[in-house]
């Protein structure tokens, strides 16, 4: 479903509070990654005050939109997202990024916490998303198409902007940071993967697995938004010696990667 009604309601309630500039950069922050936004200052709008937004049920997500500046560039940061595993429909999972698009945001960085599938990637590292696999069985584009947003059958050959991938890789190098590159697969969750599922996802060509991002990216790309995706690899999934993972482990590892993510965001955003 494509939820024009909720997106318009959200857009109007944000526009009443703050002006979004034409070159504003959108940012979606994943589990445990909210600290960067809190240090930015600016103005924050709790999701509860945005019409059409449900209240996030995930405790590790703050649930606010923060409008601030990074080196003079306006940013609109969604701290907290709506997941399919919370029982939300794909249009609600995409509501935050659709609202950014409706506000005129043309470029967005989507971040997430993810499990590494590629044996060469380490927990604690960052991965720049080069492509994705939608393994949710759902799409935010089903139902009547909102022609003002995009095409009925949008092309998906370059959802993740090559230009922004190059920029992120360059900035990582400038800061002597290691930034992996790879394919992200979104699963429905909320359960983590079995060893057999991990083996399957690796064989499908995924390098990292998580429970967000792809549904948002499809909706954003439908609207013509240019996207950069960064995964914080919070755990390593090796099918033949699976280590148990809990949400607490994911959050604490994501918090440890937040510093490196902040360095990357602070250097990439002004040049987007
Ligand atoms: N699987 C799915 N989602 C995740 C994982 C994982 O291993 N780690 C963080 N989010």
mmCIF file of C-alpha atoms and ligand atoms in Angstrom:
data_model
loop_
_atom_site.group_PDB
_atom_site.id
_atom_site.type_symbol
_atom_site.label_atom_id
_atom_site.label_comp_id
_atom_site.label_asym_id
_atom_site.label_seq_id
_atom_site.Cartn_x
_atom_site.Cartn_y
_atom_site.Cartn_z
ATOM 1 C CA UNK A 1 0.000 0.000 0.000
ATOM 2 C CA UNK A 2 1.093 3.581 -0.663
ATOM 3 C CA UNK A 3 -0.164 5.754 2.133
ATOM 4 C CA UNK A 4 -0.512 9.285 0.731
ATOM 5 C CA UNK A 5 -2.902 10.274 3.526
ATOM 6 C CA UNK A 6 -0.493 9.582 6.436
ATOM 7 C CA UNK A 7 2.498 11.014 4.575
ATOM 8 C CA UNK A 8 0.648 14.273 3.859
ATOM 9 C CA UNK A 9 -0.588 14.534 7.454
ATOM 10 C CA UNK A 10 2.964 13.994 8.749
ATOM 11 C CA UNK A 11 4.426 16.490 6.276
ATOM 12 C CA UNK A 12 1.943 19.185 7.251
ATOM 13 C CA UNK A 13 2.488 18.731 10.988
ATOM 14 C CA UNK A 14 6.290 18.991 10.539
ATOM 15 C CA UNK A 15 6.049 22.017 8.218
ATOM 16 C CA UNK A 16 4.029 23.825 10.878
ATOM 17 C CA UNK A 17 7.001 23.515 13.261
ATOM 18 C CA UNK A 18 10.074 23.940 11.089
ATOM 19 C CA UNK A 19 11.193 24.824 7.586
ATOM 20 C CA UNK A 20 12.982 22.128 5.623
ATOM 21 C CA UNK A 21 15.529 23.639 3.229
ATOM 22 C CA UNK A 22 15.836 22.409 -0.378
ATOM 23 C CA UNK A 23 19.296 20.853 0.153
ATOM 24 C CA UNK A 24 18.427 19.180 3.477
ATOM 25 C CA UNK A 25 19.976 15.712 3.932
ATOM 26 C CA UNK A 26 17.846 12.943 5.426
ATOM 27 C CA UNK A 27 19.276 10.421 7.896
ATOM 28 C CA UNK A 28 17.579 7.320 9.304
ATOM 29 C CA UNK A 29 19.310 5.963 12.408
ATOM 30 C CA UNK A 30 19.129 2.300 13.360
ATOM 31 C CA UNK A 31 19.140 0.376 16.623
ATOM 32 C CA UNK A 32 21.606 1.746 19.179
ATOM 33 C CA UNK A 33 22.846 4.452 16.808
ATOM 34 C CA UNK A 34 20.928 7.477 18.122
ATOM 35 C CA UNK A 35 23.811 9.139 20.022
ATOM 36 C CA UNK A 36 25.125 10.987 16.974
ATOM 37 C CA UNK A 37 21.831 12.864 16.577
ATOM 38 C CA UNK A 38 21.568 13.752 20.261
ATOM 39 C CA UNK A 39 24.914 15.551 20.069
ATOM 40 C CA UNK A 40 23.781 17.668 17.109
ATOM 41 C CA UNK A 41 21.404 19.905 19.043
ATOM 42 C CA UNK A 42 18.856 21.630 16.831
ATOM 43 C CA UNK A 43 15.127 21.064 17.186
ATOM 44 C CA UNK A 44 13.569 17.717 17.946
ATOM 45 C CA UNK A 45 9.990 16.664 17.275
ATOM 46 C CA UNK A 46 8.823 13.510 19.085
ATOM 47 C CA UNK A 47 7.012 11.083 16.771
ATOM 48 C CA UNK A 48 3.994 11.386 19.085
ATOM 49 C CA UNK A 49 3.646 14.994 17.843
ATOM 50 C CA UNK A 50 3.767 14.035 14.163
ATOM 51 C CA UNK A 51 0.309 13.299 12.850
ATOM 52 C CA UNK A 52 0.035 9.926 11.138
ATOM 53 C CA UNK A 53 3.129 8.504 12.892
ATOM 54 C CA UNK A 54 2.602 5.497 15.166
ATOM 55 C CA UNK A 55 4.589 5.431 18.430
ATOM 56 C CA UNK A 56 7.663 3.181 18.064
ATOM 57 C CA UNK A 57 7.430 0.055 20.217
ATOM 58 C CA UNK A 58 11.169 -0.634 20.146
ATOM 59 C CA UNK A 59 12.862 0.611 23.316
ATOM 60 C CA UNK A 60 16.280 0.947 21.689
ATOM 61 C CA UNK A 61 14.795 3.505 19.300
ATOM 62 C CA UNK A 62 14.108 7.003 20.462
ATOM 63 C CA UNK A 63 11.210 7.980 18.229
ATOM 64 C CA UNK A 64 11.974 11.558 17.226
ATOM 65 C CA UNK A 65 12.733 13.670 14.195
ATOM 66 C CA UNK A 66 15.639 16.042 14.778
ATOM 67 C CA UNK A 67 16.337 18.984 12.493
ATOM 68 C CA UNK A 68 19.884 20.217 12.972
ATOM 69 C CA UNK A 69 23.019 21.197 11.066
ATOM 70 C CA UNK A 70 26.209 19.370 10.159
ATOM 71 C CA UNK A 71 28.843 21.905 9.088
ATOM 72 C CA UNK A 72 26.172 24.298 7.904
ATOM 73 C CA UNK A 73 24.162 21.655 6.028
ATOM 74 C CA UNK A 74 20.642 21.064 7.317
ATOM 75 C CA UNK A 75 19.896 17.463 8.320
ATOM 76 C CA UNK A 76 16.538 15.838 9.104
ATOM 77 C CA UNK A 77 17.300 12.823 11.290
ATOM 78 C CA UNK A 78 14.784 10.094 11.996
ATOM 79 C CA UNK A 79 15.896 8.440 15.260
ATOM 80 C CA UNK A 80 13.753 5.368 15.353
ATOM 81 C CA UNK A 81 11.902 3.552 12.627
ATOM 82 C CA UNK A 82 8.840 1.374 12.228
ATOM 83 C CA UNK A 83 9.609 -2.287 11.631
ATOM 84 C CA UNK A 84 7.577 -4.962 9.907
ATOM 85 C CA UNK A 85 8.282 -7.238 12.892
ATOM 86 C CA UNK A 86 6.363 -4.817 15.143
ATOM 87 C CA UNK A 87 3.339 -5.738 13.078
ATOM 88 C CA UNK A 88 3.475 -2.609 10.918
ATOM 89 C CA UNK A 89 2.479 -2.813 7.266
ATOM 90 C CA UNK A 90 5.133 -1.899 4.647
ATOM 91 C CA UNK A 91 3.592 1.549 4.076
ATOM 92 C CA UNK A 92 4.110 2.344 7.775
ATOM 93 C CA UNK A 93 7.645 0.898 7.673
ATOM 94 C CA UNK A 94 8.301 3.386 4.845
ATOM 95 C CA UNK A 95 6.375 6.292 6.415
ATOM 96 C CA UNK A 96 9.429 8.055 7.890
ATOM 97 C CA UNK A 97 11.418 8.128 4.675
ATOM 98 C CA UNK A 98 8.332 8.887 2.542
ATOM 99 C CA UNK A 99 7.695 11.869 4.817
ATOM 100 C CA UNK A 100 11.275 13.066 4.295
ATOM 101 C CA UNK A 101 10.687 12.759 0.542
ATOM 102 C CA UNK A 102 7.402 14.665 0.769
ATOM 103 C CA UNK A 103 9.239 17.431 2.686
ATOM 104 C CA UNK A 104 11.546 17.795 -0.317
ATOM 105 C CA UNK A 105 14.529 15.784 0.939
ATOM 106 C CA UNK A 106 16.339 14.404 -2.118
ATOM 107 C CA UNK A 107 19.305 12.604 -0.510
ATOM 108 C CA UNK A 108 19.260 10.315 2.518
ATOM 109 C CA UNK A 109 21.643 8.149 4.525
ATOM 110 C CA UNK A 110 19.965 5.011 5.877
ATOM 111 C CA UNK A 111 21.768 3.228 8.720
ATOM 112 C CA UNK A 112 21.050 -0.022 10.511
ATOM 113 C CA UNK A 113 22.440 -2.678 12.811
ATOM 114 C CA UNK A 114 23.089 -5.915 10.937
ATOM 115 C CA UNK A 115 24.593 -9.349 11.328
ATOM 116 C CA UNK A 116 27.662 -10.057 9.183
ATOM 117 C CA UNK A 117 27.303 -13.061 6.841
ATOM 118 C CA UNK A 118 30.521 -12.529 4.912
ATOM 119 C CA UNK A 119 33.236 -14.455 6.777
ATOM 120 C CA UNK A 120 35.734 -11.718 6.023
ATOM 121 C CA UNK A 121 33.709 -9.065 7.850
ATOM 122 C CA UNK A 122 34.143 -8.498 11.579
ATOM 123 C CA UNK A 123 31.626 -7.601 14.241
ATOM 124 C CA UNK A 124 32.125 -3.938 15.114
ATOM 125 C CA UNK A 125 32.858 -2.988 11.504
ATOM 126 C CA UNK A 126 30.864 -0.822 9.105
ATOM 127 C CA UNK A 127 29.549 -1.875 5.690
ATOM 128 C CA UNK A 128 28.492 0.403 2.864
ATOM 129 C CA UNK A 129 25.440 -1.113 1.150
ATOM 130 C CA UNK A 130 26.064 -1.636 -2.571
ATOM 131 C CA UNK A 131 22.859 -3.573 -3.309
ATOM 132 C CA UNK A 132 20.070 -5.345 -1.458
ATOM 133 C CA UNK A 133 17.788 -8.370 -1.391
ATOM 134 C CA UNK A 134 14.182 -7.955 -0.284
ATOM 135 C CA UNK A 135 13.547 -11.208 1.596
ATOM 136 C CA UNK A 136 10.455 -9.949 3.430
ATOM 137 C CA UNK A 137 7.941 -11.066 0.809
ATOM 138 C CA UNK A 138 6.425 -7.587 1.067
ATOM 139 C CA UNK A 139 6.710 -4.310 -0.805
ATOM 140 C CA UNK A 140 5.795 -0.735 0.120
ATOM 141 C CA UNK A 141 4.656 -0.244 -3.493
ATOM 142 C CA UNK A 142 1.698 -2.628 -3.640
ATOM 143 C CA UNK A 143 -1.795 -1.233 -4.060
ATOM 144 C CA UNK A 144 -2.785 1.854 -6.044
ATOM 145 C CA UNK A 145 0.298 3.709 -7.258
ATOM 146 C CA UNK A 146 0.717 7.334 -6.220
ATOM 147 C CA UNK A 147 1.823 8.620 -9.625
ATOM 148 C CA UNK A 148 3.066 11.871 -8.087
ATOM 149 C CA UNK A 149 5.633 9.831 -6.148
ATOM 150 C CA UNK A 150 6.921 7.525 -8.859
ATOM 151 C CA UNK A 151 6.359 4.872 -11.514
ATOM 152 C CA UNK A 152 4.138 1.814 -11.142
ATOM 153 C CA UNK A 153 7.050 -0.504 -11.978
ATOM 154 C CA UNK A 154 10.128 1.408 -10.847
ATOM 155 C CA UNK A 155 13.561 0.308 -11.993
ATOM 156 C CA UNK A 156 15.806 -1.028 -9.186
ATOM 157 C CA UNK A 157 19.161 -1.342 -10.944
ATOM 158 C CA UNK A 158 20.821 1.366 -8.828
ATOM 159 C CA UNK A 159 18.935 1.864 -5.578
ATOM 160 C CA UNK A 160 22.201 2.636 -3.743
ATOM 161 C CA UNK A 161 23.889 5.583 -5.392
ATOM 162 C CA UNK A 162 27.267 4.747 -6.922
ATOM 163 C CA UNK A 163 28.254 8.376 -6.443
ATOM 164 C CA UNK A 164 27.512 8.264 -2.712
ATOM 165 C CA UNK A 165 29.219 4.866 -2.294
ATOM 166 C CA UNK A 166 32.360 6.362 -3.829
ATOM 167 C CA UNK A 167 32.089 9.418 -1.595
ATOM 168 C CA UNK A 168 31.701 7.244 1.529
ATOM 169 C CA UNK A 169 34.621 4.992 0.553
ATOM 170 C CA UNK A 170 36.771 8.048 -0.092
ATOM 171 C CA UNK A 171 35.876 9.673 3.226
ATOM 172 C CA UNK A 172 36.503 6.409 5.093
ATOM 173 C CA UNK A 173 39.957 6.235 3.542
ATOM 174 C CA UNK A 174 40.658 9.872 4.439
ATOM 175 C CA UNK A 175 39.881 9.031 8.078
ATOM 176 C CA UNK A 176 41.827 5.733 8.006
ATOM 177 C CA UNK A 177 38.626 3.849 8.660
ATOM 178 C CA UNK A 178 37.855 0.411 7.315
ATOM 179 C CA UNK A 179 34.564 0.405 5.387
ATOM 180 C CA UNK A 180 33.379 -2.875 3.906
ATOM 181 C CA UNK A 181 31.135 -2.995 0.842
ATOM 182 C CA UNK A 182 28.366 -5.521 0.366
ATOM 183 C CA UNK A 183 24.830 -6.730 -0.197
ATOM 184 C CA UNK A 184 22.272 -6.287 2.604
ATOM 185 C CA UNK A 185 19.308 -8.628 2.937
ATOM 186 C CA UNK A 186 16.199 -7.639 4.875
ATOM 187 C CA UNK A 187 14.360 -10.452 6.639
ATOM 188 C CA UNK A 188 11.052 -10.075 8.438
ATOM 189 C CA UNK A 189 12.258 -11.053 11.938
ATOM 190 C CA UNK A 190 11.897 -10.598 14.848
ATOM 191 C CA UNK A 191 13.569 -13.966 15.389
ATOM 192 C CA UNK A 192 17.227 -14.195 14.421
ATOM 193 C CA UNK A 193 18.332 -16.698 11.784
ATOM 194 C CA UNK A 194 18.889 -20.412 12.200
ATOM 195 C CA UNK A 195 22.181 -21.892 10.935
ATOM 196 C CA UNK A 196 20.324 -23.234 7.856
ATOM 197 C CA UNK A 197 18.813 -19.815 7.126
ATOM 198 C CA UNK A 198 22.213 -18.173 7.557
ATOM 199 C CA UNK A 199 23.707 -20.661 5.075
ATOM 200 C CA UNK A 200 20.868 -19.921 2.619
ATOM 201 C CA UNK A 201 21.231 -16.114 2.871
ATOM 202 C CA UNK A 202 24.983 -16.392 2.256
ATOM 203 C CA UNK A 203 24.325 -18.555 -0.815
ATOM 204 C CA UNK A 204 21.839 -15.984 -2.089
ATOM 205 C CA UNK A 205 24.710 -13.504 -2.144
ATOM 206 C CA UNK A 206 24.076 -11.435 0.977
ATOM 207 C CA UNK A 207 26.952 -10.079 3.063
ATOM 208 C CA UNK A 208 24.854 -8.733 5.949
ATOM 209 C CA UNK A 209 21.377 -9.416 7.324
ATOM 210 C CA UNK A 210 18.955 -7.211 9.204
ATOM 211 C CA UNK A 211 15.294 -6.417 9.771
ATOM 212 C CA UNK A 212 14.934 -2.961 8.210
ATOM 213 C CA UNK A 213 16.177 -0.660 5.447
ATOM 214 C CA UNK A 214 15.153 -2.456 2.234
ATOM 215 C CA UNK A 215 11.450 -1.613 2.450
ATOM 216 C CA UNK A 216 12.404 2.020 3.177
ATOM 217 C CA UNK A 217 14.935 2.044 0.326
ATOM 218 C CA UNK A 218 12.379 0.720 -2.188
ATOM 219 C CA UNK A 219 9.912 3.483 -1.240
ATOM 220 C CA UNK A 220 12.619 6.166 -1.286
ATOM 221 C CA UNK A 221 13.978 5.031 -4.653
ATOM 222 C CA UNK A 222 10.411 4.997 -6.005
ATOM 223 C CA UNK A 223 10.325 8.718 -5.120
ATOM 224 C CA UNK A 224 13.655 9.328 -6.860
ATOM 225 C CA UNK A 225 15.688 9.834 -3.678
ATOM 226 C CA UNK A 226 19.460 9.340 -3.838
ATOM 227 C CA UNK A 227 20.515 6.869 -1.124
ATOM 228 C CA UNK A 228 23.568 5.912 0.881
ATOM 229 C CA UNK A 229 23.303 2.891 3.209
ATOM 230 C CA UNK A 230 25.619 2.091 6.116
ATOM 231 C CA UNK A 231 25.294 -1.090 8.202
ATOM 232 C CA UNK A 232 26.909 -1.381 11.626
ATOM 233 C CA UNK A 233 27.900 -5.036 11.834
ATOM 234 C CA UNK A 234 26.920 -5.965 15.373
ATOM 235 C CA UNK A 235 27.504 -9.727 15.230
ATOM 236 C CA UNK A 236 28.955 -12.339 12.925
ATOM 237 C CA UNK A 237 26.740 -15.193 11.767
ATOM 238 C CA UNK A 238 28.785 -18.286 10.938
ATOM 239 C CA UNK A 239 26.365 -21.130 10.105
ATOM 240 C CA UNK A 240 28.721 -23.865 11.279
ATOM 241 C CA UNK A 241 29.510 -22.323 14.652
ATOM 242 C CA UNK A 242 26.623 -19.996 15.409
ATOM 243 C CA UNK A 243 27.124 -17.824 18.471
ATOM 244 C CA UNK A 244 23.943 -16.836 20.277
ATOM 245 C CA UNK A 245 22.939 -13.198 19.810
ATOM 246 C CA UNK A 246 20.534 -11.137 21.880
ATOM 247 C CA UNK A 247 19.062 -7.675 21.331
ATOM 248 C CA UNK A 248 21.239 -6.457 24.221
ATOM 249 C CA UNK A 249 24.364 -7.688 22.394
ATOM 250 C CA UNK A 250 23.210 -5.968 19.194
ATOM 251 C CA UNK A 251 22.549 -2.678 21.000
ATOM 252 C CA UNK A 252 25.811 -2.677 22.942
ATOM 253 C CA UNK A 253 27.856 -3.504 19.824
ATOM 254 C CA UNK A 254 25.987 -0.858 17.793
ATOM 255 C CA UNK A 255 26.756 1.710 20.501
ATOM 256 C CA UNK A 256 30.433 0.802 20.220
ATOM 257 C CA UNK A 257 30.314 1.364 16.431
ATOM 258 C CA UNK A 258 28.466 4.664 16.844
ATOM 259 C CA UNK A 259 31.720 6.643 17.095
ATOM 260 C CA UNK A 260 32.996 5.382 13.743
ATOM 261 C CA UNK A 261 29.575 5.942 12.193
ATOM 262 C CA UNK A 262 29.555 9.522 13.544
ATOM 263 C CA UNK A 263 32.953 10.214 11.953
ATOM 264 C CA UNK A 264 31.682 8.910 8.638
ATOM 265 C CA UNK A 265 28.384 10.842 8.769
ATOM 266 C CA UNK A 266 30.113 14.083 9.774
ATOM 267 C CA UNK A 267 32.508 13.849 6.845
ATOM 268 C CA UNK A 268 30.130 12.512 4.181
ATOM 269 C CA UNK A 269 27.026 14.656 4.788
ATOM 270 C CA UNK A 270 28.540 18.085 4.044
ATOM 271 C CA UNK A 271 29.722 16.750 0.680
ATOM 272 C CA UNK A 272 26.518 15.011 -0.386
HETATM 273 N N1 LIG B 1 20.117 -10.986 12.009
HETATM 274 C C1 LIG B 1 19.087 -10.166 11.736
HETATM 275 N N2 LIG B 1 19.045 -8.906 12.156
HETATM 276 C C2 LIG B 1 20.080 -8.435 12.854
HETATM 277 C C3 LIG B 1 21.178 -9.239 13.166
HETATM 278 C C4 LIG B 1 21.199 -10.585 12.718
HETATM 279 O O1 LIG B 1 22.134 -11.351 12.954
HETATM 280 N N3 LIG B 1 22.051 -8.456 13.864
HETATM 281 C C5 LIG B 1 21.478 -7.236 13.970
HETATM 282 N N4 LIG B 1 20.284 -7.219 13.368
#
